Amino acid sequence: MFYAGFGVMDLCVTIKGVSFLLQTGMGIFGNTVVLMAYAHIIYTESKLLPVDMILCHLAFANLMLLLTRCVPQTMTVFGLKDLLNDPGCKVVIYAYRIGRALSVCITCMLSVFQAVTIAPAGPRLSRLKPALPSLVLPTFAGLWLLNMAICIAAPFFSMAPRNGTVPAFTLNLGFCHVDFRDNLSYVINGVAVSGRDFAFVALMLGSSGYILLLLHRHSRQVRNIRRSQGGGGGAETRAAKTVVTLVILYVVFFGIDNVIWIYMLTVAKVSPVVADMRVFFSSCYASLSPYFIISSNKKVKAKIACAAEQDQPSANTRESNDK
């Protein structure tokens, strides 16, 4: 019986470790490829379009999330201990909270930006649309400052794991503990984070619904624009569909994440299995979104194809030299 139980536990740990390893590896690789593609675009074209700037920043935020949460989580699952001391935990948890917050905020920003871009020109939008490119960088700065302020409490509650039992109202992340000390701090933190997330998700859902309405209502007009302008309307439609896909992807995993988070707020001691499930589902968007960007963005896809073609001749040359 003992050996059977030990075998089952060992199998569960292995499955969990492999799952986190695959998720982390895929996510870091995908987001790095997107960032490198945009770096090459900046080098060759010296300028990014606003939507490309937003997608590039989204890839950076997702990469930041994966490096500060999934990498140490994966190392902990495979048995590595004492990864971080107290100052290290404070820095990593703060960076993770900011990265996670930026992921939802920038996805929302992308959705709103695309909704305004394809919206019919009116008295108000006729002034706003030309100003959109100049608003991208100030919006980035505002989102960074907002989330740095909201997440400022995270370092004060973060610490390296202690020997013995985990105190009540403590999130056991494996590599770090987040000790809220009392129920009031625990709930206030949860409400603040969830309130921010729900506000941005509601905004992205509203703008994405508006995008879908416009695409449905003006599908014939979009086809006419595509014919008359040589693909301009088609490009906007593809971009809008990509944005809606990213929003749907985020909302699905956000829903799972917050169902688990609300449950965690109702109990004093959170099971490590529940905490691991939340980490996995909350990181799925960061791991999968770069592949949607790669598959739907012609510029990024072209840069990757170009890099692959450049590597192919060099590989053939090495083979011929070996012969």
mmCIF file of C-alpha atoms in Angstrom:
data_model
loop_
_atom_site.group_PDB
_atom_site.id
_atom_site.type_symbol
_atom_site.label_atom_id
_atom_site.label_comp_id
_atom_site.label_asym_id
_atom_site.label_seq_id
_atom_site.Cartn_x
_atom_site.Cartn_y
_atom_site.Cartn_z
ATOM 1 C CA MET A 1 0.000 0.000 0.000
ATOM 2 C CA PHE A 2 2.808 2.420 0.911
ATOM 3 C CA TYR A 3 4.701 1.775 -2.327
ATOM 4 C CA ALA A 4 1.491 2.087 -4.371
ATOM 5 C CA GLY A 5 0.685 5.422 -2.769
ATOM 6 C CA PHE A 6 4.249 6.619 -3.253
ATOM 7 C CA GLY A 7 4.113 5.595 -6.926
ATOM 8 C CA VAL A 8 0.874 7.486 -7.544
ATOM 9 C CA MET A 9 2.267 10.596 -5.832
ATOM 10 C CA ASP A 10 5.483 10.345 -7.848
ATOM 11 C CA LEU A 11 3.477 10.036 -11.077
ATOM 12 C CA CYS A 12 1.393 13.112 -10.192
ATOM 13 C CA VAL A 13 4.533 15.145 -9.486
ATOM 14 C CA THR A 14 6.033 14.032 -12.806
ATOM 15 C CA ILE A 15 2.899 14.950 -14.765
ATOM 16 C CA LYS A 16 2.732 18.317 -13.029
ATOM 17 C CA GLY A 17 6.416 18.980 -13.657
ATOM 18 C CA VAL A 18 6.258 18.034 -17.335
ATOM 19 C CA SER A 19 3.119 20.168 -17.806
ATOM 20 C CA PHE A 20 4.772 23.241 -16.296
ATOM 21 C CA LEU A 21 7.980 22.571 -18.235
ATOM 22 C CA LEU A 22 6.151 22.337 -21.580
ATOM 23 C CA GLN A 23 4.047 25.404 -20.833
ATOM 24 C CA THR A 24 7.057 27.444 -19.742
ATOM 25 C CA GLY A 25 9.264 26.333 -22.618
ATOM 26 C CA MET A 26 6.590 26.969 -25.256
ATOM 27 C CA GLY A 27 5.706 30.348 -23.792
ATOM 28 C CA ILE A 28 9.269 31.634 -23.460
ATOM 29 C CA PHE A 29 10.158 30.430 -26.963
ATOM 30 C CA GLY A 30 7.030 31.903 -28.582
ATOM 31 C CA ASN A 31 7.247 35.311 -26.914
ATOM 32 C CA THR A 32 10.998 35.528 -27.571
ATOM 33 C CA VAL A 33 10.420 34.793 -31.266
ATOM 34 C CA VAL A 34 7.782 37.549 -31.437
ATOM 35 C CA LEU A 35 10.095 40.055 -29.725
ATOM 36 C CA MET A 36 13.023 39.145 -31.984
ATOM 37 C CA ALA A 37 10.827 39.479 -35.072
ATOM 38 C CA TYR A 38 9.710 42.951 -33.998
ATOM 39 C CA ALA A 39 13.307 43.899 -33.143
ATOM 40 C CA HIS A 40 14.267 42.985 -36.709
ATOM 41 C CA ILE A 41 11.320 44.998 -38.046
ATOM 42 C CA ILE A 42 12.473 48.027 -36.038
ATOM 43 C CA TYR A 43 16.019 47.542 -37.355
ATOM 44 C CA THR A 44 14.920 47.358 -41.004
ATOM 45 C CA GLU A 45 11.967 49.765 -40.977
ATOM 46 C CA SER A 46 12.995 52.030 -38.061
ATOM 47 C CA LYS A 47 9.348 52.357 -36.999
ATOM 48 C CA LEU A 48 6.528 50.157 -35.724
ATOM 49 C CA LEU A 49 2.849 50.648 -36.423
ATOM 50 C CA PRO A 50 0.770 51.299 -33.278
ATOM 51 C CA VAL A 51 -0.847 47.846 -33.310
ATOM 52 C CA ASP A 52 2.600 46.248 -33.680
ATOM 53 C CA MET A 53 3.882 48.292 -30.737
ATOM 54 C CA ILE A 54 1.005 46.976 -28.629
ATOM 55 C CA LEU A 55 1.584 43.354 -29.687
ATOM 56 C CA CYS A 56 5.317 43.716 -29.000
ATOM 57 C CA HIS A 57 4.602 45.085 -25.520
ATOM 58 C CA LEU A 58 2.115 42.259 -24.901
ATOM 59 C CA ALA A 59 4.795 39.692 -25.767
ATOM 60 C CA PHE A 60 7.203 41.434 -23.366
ATOM 61 C CA ALA A 61 4.633 41.429 -20.535
ATOM 62 C CA ASN A 62 3.864 37.743 -21.125
ATOM 63 C CA LEU A 63 7.559 36.872 -21.185
ATOM 64 C CA MET A 64 8.029 38.784 -17.925
ATOM 65 C CA LEU A 65 5.146 36.799 -16.384
ATOM 66 C CA LEU A 66 6.561 33.450 -17.481
ATOM 67 C CA LEU A 67 10.104 34.184 -16.293
ATOM 68 C CA THR A 68 9.027 35.375 -12.844
ATOM 69 C CA ARG A 69 6.293 32.812 -12.139
ATOM 70 C CA CYS A 70 6.480 29.704 -14.297
ATOM 71 C CA VAL A 71 10.270 29.271 -14.298
ATOM 72 C CA PRO A 72 10.634 29.191 -10.475
ATOM 73 C CA GLN A 73 7.397 27.190 -10.225
ATOM 74 C CA THR A 74 8.778 24.543 -12.610
ATOM 75 C CA MET A 75 12.077 24.386 -10.716
ATOM 76 C CA THR A 76 10.193 23.934 -7.438
ATOM 77 C CA VAL A 77 8.031 21.142 -8.852
ATOM 78 C CA PHE A 78 11.184 19.228 -9.815
ATOM 79 C CA GLY A 79 12.437 19.415 -6.231
ATOM 80 C CA LEU A 80 14.735 22.441 -6.203
ATOM 81 C CA LYS A 81 14.500 24.255 -2.864
ATOM 82 C CA ASP A 82 15.692 27.530 -1.369
ATOM 83 C CA LEU A 83 15.679 29.241 -4.764
ATOM 84 C CA LEU A 84 15.183 32.742 -3.379
ATOM 85 C CA ASN A 85 15.788 34.621 -0.144
ATOM 86 C CA ASP A 86 13.435 37.283 1.231
ATOM 87 C CA PRO A 87 14.643 40.162 -1.019
ATOM 88 C CA GLY A 88 14.615 37.848 -4.041
ATOM 89 C CA CYS A 89 11.026 36.821 -3.319
ATOM 90 C CA LYS A 90 9.944 40.436 -2.989
ATOM 91 C CA VAL A 91 11.472 41.366 -6.359
ATOM 92 C CA VAL A 92 10.173 38.292 -8.198
ATOM 93 C CA ILE A 93 6.627 38.471 -6.810
ATOM 94 C CA TYR A 94 6.416 42.223 -7.511
ATOM 95 C CA ALA A 95 7.664 41.725 -11.084
ATOM 96 C CA TYR A 96 5.215 38.842 -11.582
ATOM 97 C CA ARG A 97 2.263 40.874 -10.329
ATOM 98 C CA ILE A 98 3.160 43.738 -12.680
ATOM 99 C CA GLY A 99 3.653 41.373 -15.632
ATOM 100 C CA ARG A 100 0.320 39.662 -15.011
ATOM 101 C CA ALA A 101 -1.452 43.007 -14.670
ATOM 102 C CA LEU A 102 0.145 44.375 -17.853
ATOM 103 C CA SER A 103 -0.969 41.288 -19.759
ATOM 104 C CA VAL A 104 -4.647 41.984 -19.112
ATOM 105 C CA CYS A 105 -4.277 45.762 -19.491
ATOM 106 C CA ILE A 106 -2.426 45.598 -22.815
ATOM 107 C CA THR A 107 -4.864 43.020 -24.211
ATOM 108 C CA CYS A 108 -7.631 45.451 -23.264
ATOM 109 C CA MET A 109 -5.689 48.320 -24.847
ATOM 110 C CA LEU A 110 -5.306 46.291 -28.060
ATOM 111 C CA SER A 111 -9.029 45.594 -28.184
ATOM 112 C CA VAL A 112 -10.025 49.234 -27.586
ATOM 113 C CA PHE A 113 -7.444 50.485 -30.099
ATOM 114 C CA GLN A 114 -8.737 48.128 -32.792
ATOM 115 C CA ALA A 115 -12.368 49.017 -32.049
ATOM 116 C CA VAL A 116 -11.626 52.736 -32.479
ATOM 117 C CA THR A 117 -9.585 52.036 -35.632
ATOM 118 C CA ILE A 118 -12.361 50.222 -37.494
ATOM 119 C CA ALA A 119 -15.249 52.299 -36.091
ATOM 120 C CA PRO A 120 -17.072 54.552 -38.584
ATOM 121 C CA ALA A 121 -15.740 58.095 -38.516
ATOM 122 C CA GLY A 122 -17.954 60.463 -36.532
ATOM 123 C CA PRO A 123 -17.605 63.949 -35.051
ATOM 124 C CA ARG A 124 -15.683 62.668 -32.022
ATOM 125 C CA LEU A 125 -13.748 59.833 -33.635
ATOM 126 C CA SER A 126 -12.595 62.037 -36.503
ATOM 127 C CA ARG A 127 -10.420 63.881 -33.967
ATOM 128 C CA LEU A 128 -9.427 60.819 -31.962
ATOM 129 C CA LYS A 129 -8.317 58.532 -34.802
ATOM 130 C CA PRO A 130 -5.417 60.705 -36.066
ATOM 131 C CA ALA A 131 -4.188 61.083 -32.469
ATOM 132 C CA LEU A 132 -4.162 57.326 -31.713
ATOM 133 C CA PRO A 133 -0.508 56.662 -32.705
ATOM 134 C CA SER A 134 0.721 59.459 -30.445
ATOM 135 C CA LEU A 135 -1.292 58.059 -27.500
ATOM 136 C CA VAL A 136 0.306 54.597 -27.513
ATOM 137 C CA LEU A 137 3.494 55.397 -25.556
ATOM 138 C CA PRO A 138 1.755 57.619 -22.953
ATOM 139 C CA THR A 139 -0.790 54.829 -22.438
ATOM 140 C CA PHE A 140 2.024 52.326 -21.875
ATOM 141 C CA ALA A 141 3.572 54.663 -19.283
ATOM 142 C CA GLY A 142 0.205 55.155 -17.574
ATOM 143 C CA LEU A 143 -0.446 51.396 -17.380
ATOM 144 C CA TRP A 144 3.007 50.749 -15.919
ATOM 145 C CA LEU A 145 2.546 53.443 -13.258
ATOM 146 C CA LEU A 146 -0.996 52.290 -12.447
ATOM 147 C CA ASN A 147 -0.016 48.667 -11.956
ATOM 148 C CA MET A 148 3.190 49.466 -10.086
ATOM 149 C CA ALA A 149 1.025 51.434 -7.636
ATOM 150 C CA ILE A 150 -1.674 48.736 -7.321
ATOM 151 C CA CYS A 151 0.907 45.972 -6.820
ATOM 152 C CA ILE A 152 3.061 47.943 -4.372
ATOM 153 C CA ALA A 153 1.802 45.907 -1.396
ATOM 154 C CA ALA A 154 3.088 42.614 -2.853
ATOM 155 C CA PRO A 155 6.732 43.023 -1.694
ATOM 156 C CA PHE A 156 5.648 43.728 1.880
ATOM 157 C CA PHE A 157 3.848 40.369 2.155
ATOM 158 C CA SER A 158 6.385 38.243 0.220
ATOM 159 C CA MET A 159 9.083 36.156 1.889
ATOM 160 C CA ALA A 160 11.133 33.012 1.419
ATOM 161 C CA PRO A 161 9.499 29.768 2.627
ATOM 162 C CA ARG A 162 9.906 29.000 6.314
ATOM 163 C CA ASN A 163 10.300 25.581 7.882
ATOM 164 C CA GLY A 164 7.195 24.149 9.502
ATOM 165 C CA THR A 165 3.510 24.611 8.719
ATOM 166 C CA VAL A 166 2.222 27.341 6.426
ATOM 167 C CA PRO A 167 0.351 30.014 8.433
ATOM 168 C CA ALA A 168 -3.269 30.868 7.708
ATOM 169 C CA PHE A 169 -3.978 33.463 4.997
ATOM 170 C CA THR A 170 -0.702 32.611 3.276
ATOM 171 C CA LEU A 171 -0.331 31.805 -0.416
ATOM 172 C CA ASN A 172 2.207 28.988 -0.660
ATOM 173 C CA LEU A 173 3.825 29.432 -4.076
ATOM 174 C CA GLY A 174 6.431 26.779 -3.401
ATOM 175 C CA PHE A 175 9.436 28.999 -4.028
ATOM 176 C CA CYS A 176 7.978 31.905 -1.988
ATOM 177 C CA HIS A 177 5.257 32.597 0.554
ATOM 178 C CA VAL A 178 2.867 35.536 0.405
ATOM 179 C CA ASP A 179 1.756 36.042 4.014
ATOM 180 C CA PHE A 180 -1.184 38.435 4.414
ATOM 181 C CA ARG A 181 -1.152 37.938 8.221
ATOM 182 C CA ASP A 182 -4.909 38.437 8.656
ATOM 183 C CA ASN A 183 -8.177 37.867 6.835
ATOM 184 C CA LEU A 184 -8.764 41.592 6.175
ATOM 185 C CA SER A 185 -5.463 42.056 4.299
ATOM 186 C CA TYR A 186 -6.085 38.807 2.416
ATOM 187 C CA VAL A 187 -9.540 39.866 1.229
ATOM 188 C CA ILE A 188 -8.582 43.504 0.464
ATOM 189 C CA ASN A 189 -5.711 42.329 -1.726
ATOM 190 C CA GLY A 190 -7.971 39.857 -3.520
ATOM 191 C CA VAL A 191 -10.708 42.425 -4.104
ATOM 192 C CA ALA A 192 -8.240 45.059 -5.373
ATOM 193 C CA VAL A 193 -6.583 42.705 -7.859
ATOM 194 C CA SER A 194 -9.856 41.119 -8.994
ATOM 195 C CA GLY A 195 -11.553 44.523 -9.259
ATOM 196 C CA ARG A 196 -8.828 45.828 -11.566
ATOM 197 C CA ASP A 197 -8.905 42.669 -13.673
ATOM 198 C CA PHE A 198 -12.690 42.604 -13.982
ATOM 199 C CA ALA A 199 -12.760 46.287 -14.994
ATOM 200 C CA PHE A 200 -10.272 45.754 -17.825
ATOM 201 C CA VAL A 201 -11.909 42.484 -18.905
ATOM 202 C CA ALA A 202 -15.312 44.193 -19.031
ATOM 203 C CA LEU A 203 -13.812 46.952 -21.195
ATOM 204 C CA MET A 204 -12.148 44.474 -23.552
ATOM 205 C CA LEU A 205 -15.354 42.449 -23.816
ATOM 206 C CA GLY A 206 -17.321 45.586 -24.656
ATOM 207 C CA SER A 207 -14.855 46.704 -27.319
ATOM 208 C CA SER A 208 -14.579 43.188 -28.767
ATOM 209 C CA GLY A 209 -18.362 42.908 -28.911
ATOM 210 C CA TYR A 210 -18.415 46.222 -30.766
ATOM 211 C CA ILE A 211 -15.779 44.892 -33.195
ATOM 212 C CA LEU A 212 -17.875 41.784 -33.875
ATOM 213 C CA LEU A 213 -20.963 43.941 -34.398
ATOM 214 C CA LEU A 214 -19.141 46.131 -36.911
ATOM 215 C CA LEU A 215 -17.729 43.120 -38.756
ATOM 216 C CA HIS A 216 -21.171 41.555 -38.961
ATOM 217 C CA ARG A 217 -22.954 44.767 -39.943
ATOM 218 C CA HIS A 218 -20.438 45.957 -42.515
ATOM 219 C CA SER A 219 -19.111 42.711 -44.014
ATOM 220 C CA ARG A 220 -20.169 43.733 -47.544
ATOM 221 C CA GLN A 221 -18.653 47.193 -47.161
ATOM 222 C CA VAL A 222 -15.393 45.631 -45.947
ATOM 223 C CA ARG A 223 -15.289 43.388 -49.020
ATOM 224 C CA ASN A 224 -15.839 46.404 -51.268
ATOM 225 C CA ILE A 225 -13.058 48.345 -49.532
ATOM 226 C CA ARG A 226 -10.739 45.365 -49.954
ATOM 227 C CA ARG A 227 -11.417 45.235 -53.689
ATOM 228 C CA SER A 228 -11.106 48.993 -54.267
ATOM 229 C CA GLN A 229 -8.052 49.586 -52.044
ATOM 230 C CA GLY A 230 -6.113 46.412 -52.757
ATOM 231 C CA GLY A 231 -6.480 44.676 -49.391
ATOM 232 C CA GLY A 232 -6.670 47.588 -46.907
ATOM 233 C CA GLY A 233 -10.088 46.529 -45.670
ATOM 234 C CA GLY A 234 -8.947 42.893 -45.595
ATOM 235 C CA ALA A 235 -5.955 43.778 -43.435
ATOM 236 C CA GLU A 236 -8.175 45.620 -40.962
ATOM 237 C CA THR A 237 -10.573 42.676 -40.859
ATOM 238 C CA ARG A 238 -7.758 40.201 -40.212
ATOM 239 C CA ALA A 239 -6.366 42.422 -37.469
ATOM 240 C CA ALA A 240 -9.805 42.749 -35.871
ATOM 241 C CA LYS A 241 -10.348 38.973 -35.934
ATOM 242 C CA THR A 242 -6.927 38.428 -34.357
ATOM 243 C CA VAL A 243 -7.770 40.859 -31.558
ATOM 244 C CA VAL A 244 -11.120 39.171 -30.895
ATOM 245 C CA THR A 245 -9.410 35.756 -30.837
ATOM 246 C CA LEU A 246 -6.847 36.980 -28.298
ATOM 247 C CA VAL A 247 -9.612 38.471 -26.146
ATOM 248 C CA ILE A 248 -11.639 35.243 -26.214
ATOM 249 C CA LEU A 249 -8.508 33.274 -25.321
ATOM 250 C CA TYR A 250 -7.777 35.598 -22.414
ATOM 251 C CA VAL A 251 -11.356 35.616 -21.113
ATOM 252 C CA VAL A 252 -11.562 31.796 -21.083
ATOM 253 C CA PHE A 253 -8.424 31.408 -18.970
ATOM 254 C CA PHE A 254 -9.275 34.504 -16.924
ATOM 255 C CA GLY A 255 -12.603 32.907 -16.031
ATOM 256 C CA ILE A 256 -10.962 29.660 -14.890
ATOM 257 C CA ASP A 257 -8.280 31.604 -13.005
ATOM 258 C CA ASN A 258 -10.785 33.749 -11.112
ATOM 259 C CA VAL A 259 -13.114 30.884 -10.225
ATOM 260 C CA ILE A 260 -10.114 29.272 -8.495
ATOM 261 C CA TRP A 261 -9.055 32.631 -6.996
ATOM 262 C CA ILE A 262 -12.514 33.294 -5.518
ATOM 263 C CA TYR A 263 -12.448 29.820 -3.986
ATOM 264 C CA MET A 264 -9.005 30.552 -2.531
ATOM 265 C CA LEU A 265 -10.353 33.714 -0.888
ATOM 266 C CA THR A 266 -12.966 31.664 0.967
ATOM 267 C CA VAL A 267 -10.519 29.320 2.712
ATOM 268 C CA ALA A 268 -7.843 30.062 5.290
ATOM 269 C CA LYS A 269 -5.369 27.421 4.036
ATOM 270 C CA VAL A 270 -5.061 26.829 0.309
ATOM 271 C CA SER A 271 -4.101 23.384 -0.955
ATOM 272 C CA PRO A 272 -0.876 23.349 -3.023
ATOM 273 C CA VAL A 273 -2.759 21.454 -5.757
ATOM 274 C CA VAL A 274 -5.307 24.265 -6.051
ATOM 275 C CA ALA A 275 -2.547 26.885 -6.113
ATOM 276 C CA ASP A 276 -0.718 24.949 -8.847
ATOM 277 C CA MET A 277 -3.909 24.694 -10.922
ATOM 278 C CA ARG A 278 -4.383 28.441 -10.715
ATOM 279 C CA VAL A 279 -0.788 29.104 -11.758
ATOM 280 C CA PHE A 280 -1.114 26.764 -14.735
ATOM 281 C CA PHE A 281 -4.385 28.192 -16.062
ATOM 282 C CA SER A 282 -3.412 31.814 -15.391
ATOM 283 C CA SER A 283 -0.230 31.279 -17.436
ATOM 284 C CA CYS A 284 -1.879 29.550 -20.406
ATOM 285 C CA TYR A 285 -2.660 32.855 -22.132
ATOM 286 C CA ALA A 286 0.955 34.013 -21.854
ATOM 287 C CA SER A 287 2.116 30.710 -23.383
ATOM 288 C CA LEU A 288 -0.413 30.441 -26.220
ATOM 289 C CA SER A 289 -0.958 34.064 -27.322
ATOM 290 C CA PRO A 290 2.413 34.462 -29.145
ATOM 291 C CA TYR A 291 1.483 31.611 -31.484
ATOM 292 C CA PHE A 292 -1.765 33.371 -32.408
ATOM 293 C CA ILE A 293 0.262 36.524 -33.081
ATOM 294 C CA ILE A 294 2.742 34.598 -35.245
ATOM 295 C CA SER A 295 0.033 32.815 -37.233
ATOM 296 C CA SER A 296 -2.055 35.939 -37.887
ATOM 297 C CA ASN A 297 0.521 38.736 -38.247
ATOM 298 C CA LYS A 298 2.007 38.831 -41.742
ATOM 299 C CA LYS A 299 5.026 40.919 -40.730
ATOM 300 C CA VAL A 300 6.053 38.604 -37.919
ATOM 301 C CA LYS A 301 5.426 35.527 -40.053
ATOM 302 C CA ALA A 302 7.494 36.988 -42.910
ATOM 303 C CA LYS A 303 10.450 37.748 -40.609
ATOM 304 C CA ILE A 304 10.397 34.216 -39.209
ATOM 305 C CA ALA A 305 10.197 32.733 -42.714
ATOM 306 C CA CYS A 306 13.063 34.983 -43.843
ATOM 307 C CA ALA A 307 15.225 33.890 -40.904
ATOM 308 C CA ALA A 308 14.458 30.229 -41.638
ATOM 309 C CA GLU A 309 15.411 30.673 -45.301
ATOM 310 C CA GLN A 310 18.688 32.335 -44.324
ATOM 311 C CA ASP A 311 19.547 29.455 -42.005
ATOM 312 C CA GLN A 312 18.784 26.846 -44.674
ATOM 313 C CA PRO A 313 21.580 27.824 -47.134
ATOM 314 C CA SER A 314 24.136 27.969 -44.313
ATOM 315 C CA ALA A 315 23.100 24.479 -43.197
ATOM 316 C CA ASN A 316 23.409 23.199 -46.774
ATOM 317 C CA THR A 317 26.855 24.807 -47.053
ATOM 318 C CA ARG A 318 28.045 23.056 -43.898
ATOM 319 C CA GLU A 319 26.753 19.717 -45.234
ATOM 320 C CA SER A 320 28.574 20.175 -48.563
ATOM 321 C CA ASN A 321 31.810 21.056 -46.758
ATOM 322 C CA ASP A 322 31.508 17.949 -44.602
ATOM 323 C CA LYS A 323 31.201 15.852 -47.726
#
